[in-house]
PDB file of C-alpha atoms in Angstrom:
ATOM      1  CA  MET H  26     -12.748  14.090  -0.369  1.00 59.00           C
ATOM      2  CA  SER H  27      -9.627  12.116  -1.243  1.00 73.00           C
ATOM      3  CA  VAL H  28     -10.226   9.463  -3.839  1.00 93.00           C
ATOM      4  CA  TYR H  29      -7.278   7.053  -3.417  1.00 96.00           C
ATOM      5  CA  VAL H  30      -5.625   5.323  -0.488  1.00 96.00           C
ATOM      6  CA  LEU H  31      -2.178   3.760  -0.173  1.00 95.00           C
ATOM      7  CA  MET H  32      -1.914   0.380   1.577  1.00 94.00           C
ATOM      8  CA  THR H  33       1.288  -1.449   2.505  1.00 94.00           C
ATOM      9  CA  THR H  34       2.029  -5.143   2.951  1.00 94.00           C
ATOM     10  CA  THR H  35       5.360  -6.329   4.362  1.00 93.00           C
ATOM     11  CA  GLU H  36       6.990  -9.565   5.479  1.00 90.00           C
ATOM     12  CA  ARG H  37       5.484  -9.011   8.937  1.00 90.00           C
ATOM     13  CA  TYR H  38       1.889  -8.062   8.109  1.00 92.00           C
ATOM     14  CA  ARG H  39      -0.641  -8.025   5.282  1.00 92.00           C
ATOM     15  CA  THR H  40      -3.114  -5.259   4.594  1.00 94.00           C
ATOM     16  CA  VAL H  41      -6.256  -6.842   3.157  1.00 93.00           C
ATOM     17  CA  THR H  42      -7.291  -4.982   0.002  1.00 92.00           C
ATOM     18  CA  ASP H  43      -9.970  -7.502  -0.978  1.00 93.00           C
ATOM     19  CA  ASN H  44     -12.758  -5.289   0.308  1.00 94.00           C
ATOM     20  CA  PRO H  45     -16.053  -4.351  -1.411  1.00 95.00           C
ATOM     21  CA  ASP H  46     -15.486  -0.721  -0.365  1.00 95.00           C
ATOM     22  CA  LEU H  47     -12.136  -0.539  -2.196  1.00 95.00           C
ATOM     23  CA  GLU H  48     -11.102  -1.039  -5.813  1.00 95.00           C
ATOM     24  CA  LYS H  49      -7.461  -2.059  -6.210  1.00 95.00           C
ATOM     25  CA  ILE H  50      -5.877  -0.084  -9.052  1.00 95.00           C
ATOM     26  CA  VAL H  51      -2.211  -1.094  -9.085  1.00 96.00           C
ATOM     27  CA  ASP H  52       0.553  -2.603  -6.948  1.00 96.00           C
ATOM     28  CA  TYR H  53       4.161  -1.489  -6.584  1.00 96.00           C
ATOM     29  CA  GLU H  54       6.889  -3.671  -5.109  1.00 96.00           C
ATOM     30  CA  TYR H  55       9.757  -2.159  -3.147  1.00 95.00           C
ATOM     31  CA  HIS H  56      13.035  -4.078  -3.507  1.00 95.00           C
ATOM     32  CA  PHE H  57      16.043  -3.385  -1.287  1.00 93.00           C
ATOM     33  CA  PHE H  58      19.332  -4.995  -2.325  1.00 92.00           C
ATOM     34  CA  GLY H  59      17.419  -7.348  -4.620  1.00 89.00           C
ATOM     35  CA  LYS H  60      14.967  -8.559  -1.981  1.00 94.00           C
ATOM     36  CA  LYS H  61      11.286  -7.604  -1.978  1.00 94.00           C
ATOM     37  CA  LYS H  62      10.593  -5.742   1.266  1.00 95.00           C
ATOM     38  CA  SER H  63       7.048  -4.498   0.755  1.00 95.00           C
ATOM     39  CA  THR H  64       4.144  -4.123  -1.630  1.00 96.00           C
ATOM     40  CA  PHE H  65       2.285  -0.841  -1.960  1.00 95.00           C
ATOM     41  CA  SER H  66      -1.308  -1.131  -3.171  1.00 95.00           C
ATOM     42  CA  VAL H  67      -3.164   1.849  -4.592  1.00 96.00           C
ATOM     43  CA  CYS H  68      -6.916   1.541  -4.091  1.00 95.00           C
ATOM     44  CA  LYS H  69      -9.826   3.704  -5.101  1.00 96.00           C
ATOM     45  CA  ILE H  70     -12.112   4.493  -2.172  1.00 96.00           C
ATOM     46  CA  LYS H  71     -15.747   3.523  -2.718  1.00 95.00           C
ATOM     47  CA  ASN H  72     -16.891   4.041   0.877  1.00 94.00           C
ATOM     48  CA  PRO H  73     -14.879   6.337   3.208  1.00 93.00           C
ATOM     49  CA  ASP H  74     -16.457   4.750   6.294  1.00 94.00           C
ATOM     50  CA  THR H  75     -14.995   1.296   5.661  1.00 94.00           C
ATOM     51  CA  ARG H  76     -12.531  -0.468   7.932  1.00 95.00           C
ATOM     52  CA  ILE H  77      -9.315  -2.150   6.781  1.00 95.00           C
ATOM     53  CA  THR H  78      -8.069  -5.477   8.131  1.00 94.00           C
ATOM     54  CA  ILE H  79      -4.394  -5.977   9.000  1.00 93.00           C
ATOM     55  CA  GLN H  80      -3.270  -9.593   9.414  1.00 92.00           C
ATOM     56  CA  GLY H  81      -0.052 -10.966  10.861  1.00 89.00           C
ATOM     57  CA  VAL H  82       2.212 -12.867   8.468  1.00 84.00           C
ATOM     58  CA  ALA H  83       5.614 -13.392  10.097  1.00 77.00           C
ATOM     59  CA  GLU H  84       4.235 -12.488  13.510  1.00 74.00           C
ATOM     60  CA  VAL H  85       1.172 -13.969  15.107  1.00 78.00           C
ATOM     61  CA  PHE H  86      -1.298 -11.377  16.295  1.00 80.00           C
ATOM     62  CA  PRO H  87      -5.069 -11.043  16.089  1.00 84.00           C
ATOM     63  CA  ASP H  88      -6.484  -9.405  12.978  1.00 87.00           C
ATOM     64  CA  ASN H  89      -6.808  -5.667  13.436  1.00 89.00           C
ATOM     65  CA  SER H  90      -9.719  -3.718  11.978  1.00 94.00           C
ATOM     66  CA  ILE H  91      -8.651  -0.133  11.406  1.00 94.00           C
ATOM     67  CA  PRO H  92     -10.721   2.816  10.140  1.00 96.00           C
ATOM     68  CA  LEU H  93      -9.791   3.939   6.637  1.00 94.00           C
ATOM     69  CA  LYS H  94      -9.282   7.489   7.912  1.00 91.00           C
ATOM     70  CA  VAL H  95      -5.870   6.587   9.435  1.00 92.00           C
ATOM     71  CA  PHE H  96      -4.375   5.552   6.076  1.00 90.00           C
ATOM     72  CA  PRO H  97      -2.665   8.049   3.744  1.00 89.00           C
ATOM     73  CA  LYS H  98      -5.096   9.306   1.118  1.00 92.00           C
ATOM     74  CA  PHE H  99      -4.451  11.159  -2.132  1.00 95.00           C
ATOM     75  CA  GLU H 100      -6.359  13.064  -4.776  1.00 95.00           C
ATOM     76  CA  SER H 101      -4.690  11.304  -7.720  1.00 95.00           C
ATOM     77  CA  ILE H 102      -2.637   8.266  -8.639  1.00 93.00           C
ATOM     78  CA  GLU H 103       0.117  10.626  -9.775  1.00 94.00           C
ATOM     79  CA  ASP H 104       0.359  12.035  -6.233  1.00 95.00           C
ATOM     80  CA  ILE H 105       0.768   8.508  -4.871  1.00 94.00           C
ATOM     81  CA  GLU H 106       3.385   7.595  -7.471  1.00 93.00           C
ATOM     82  CA  LYS H 107       5.355  10.697  -6.565  1.00 94.00           C
ATOM     83  CA  GLU H 108       5.499   9.480  -2.945  1.00 92.00           C
ATOM     84  CA  ILE H 109       6.319   5.881  -3.847  1.00 93.00           C
ATOM     85  CA  TYR H 110       9.059   6.705  -6.339  1.00 93.00           C
ATOM     86  CA  GLU H 111      10.934   8.719  -3.702  1.00 91.00           C
ATOM     87  CA  LEU H 112      12.185   5.291  -2.555  1.00 89.00           C
ATOM     88  CA  ASP H 113      13.575   4.519  -6.036  1.00 87.00           C
ATOM     89  CA  GLN H 114      16.893   6.289  -5.520  1.00 81.00           C
ATOM     90  CA  ASP H 115      19.626   3.958  -6.770  1.00 84.00           C
ATOM     91  CA  GLU H 116      20.433   0.381  -7.733  1.00 83.00           C
ATOM     92  CA  GLU H 117      19.883  -0.858  -4.169  1.00 89.00           C
ATOM     93  CA  ASN H 118      16.404   0.703  -3.852  1.00 92.00           C
ATOM     94  CA  LYS H 119      13.989  -0.171  -6.651  1.00 92.00           C
ATOM     95  CA  ILE H 120      10.273   0.290  -7.175  1.00 93.00           C
ATOM     96  CA  ILE H 121       8.651  -2.104  -9.633  1.00 92.00           C
ATOM     97  CA  LYS H 122       5.145  -1.467 -10.917  1.00 93.00           C
ATOM     98  CA  VAL H 123       3.050  -4.668 -10.985  1.00 92.00           C
ATOM     99  CA  GLN H 124      -0.063  -4.852 -13.142  1.00 71.00           C
TER     100      GLN H 124
END
């Protein structure tokens, strides 16, 4: 079973990581031309049967409850970082680790 899940929050929607079945480990911000475009949250999975809530931020839509199984899962934090840092290619695309 995969141990970690990657959640994304953008200007348009927020993925709720405040969930008793998840333990947030670390956040990474993605900046494009100096503007924060998204936040990636790495969470440890405590219960694989949980559902994740997606809420509208810039758009108004009803909260969505989505099964955890549709989110990308990884065996290690290093595997997730490898994926995230693919976006950190030059001065215009930066990933910043937030503690």
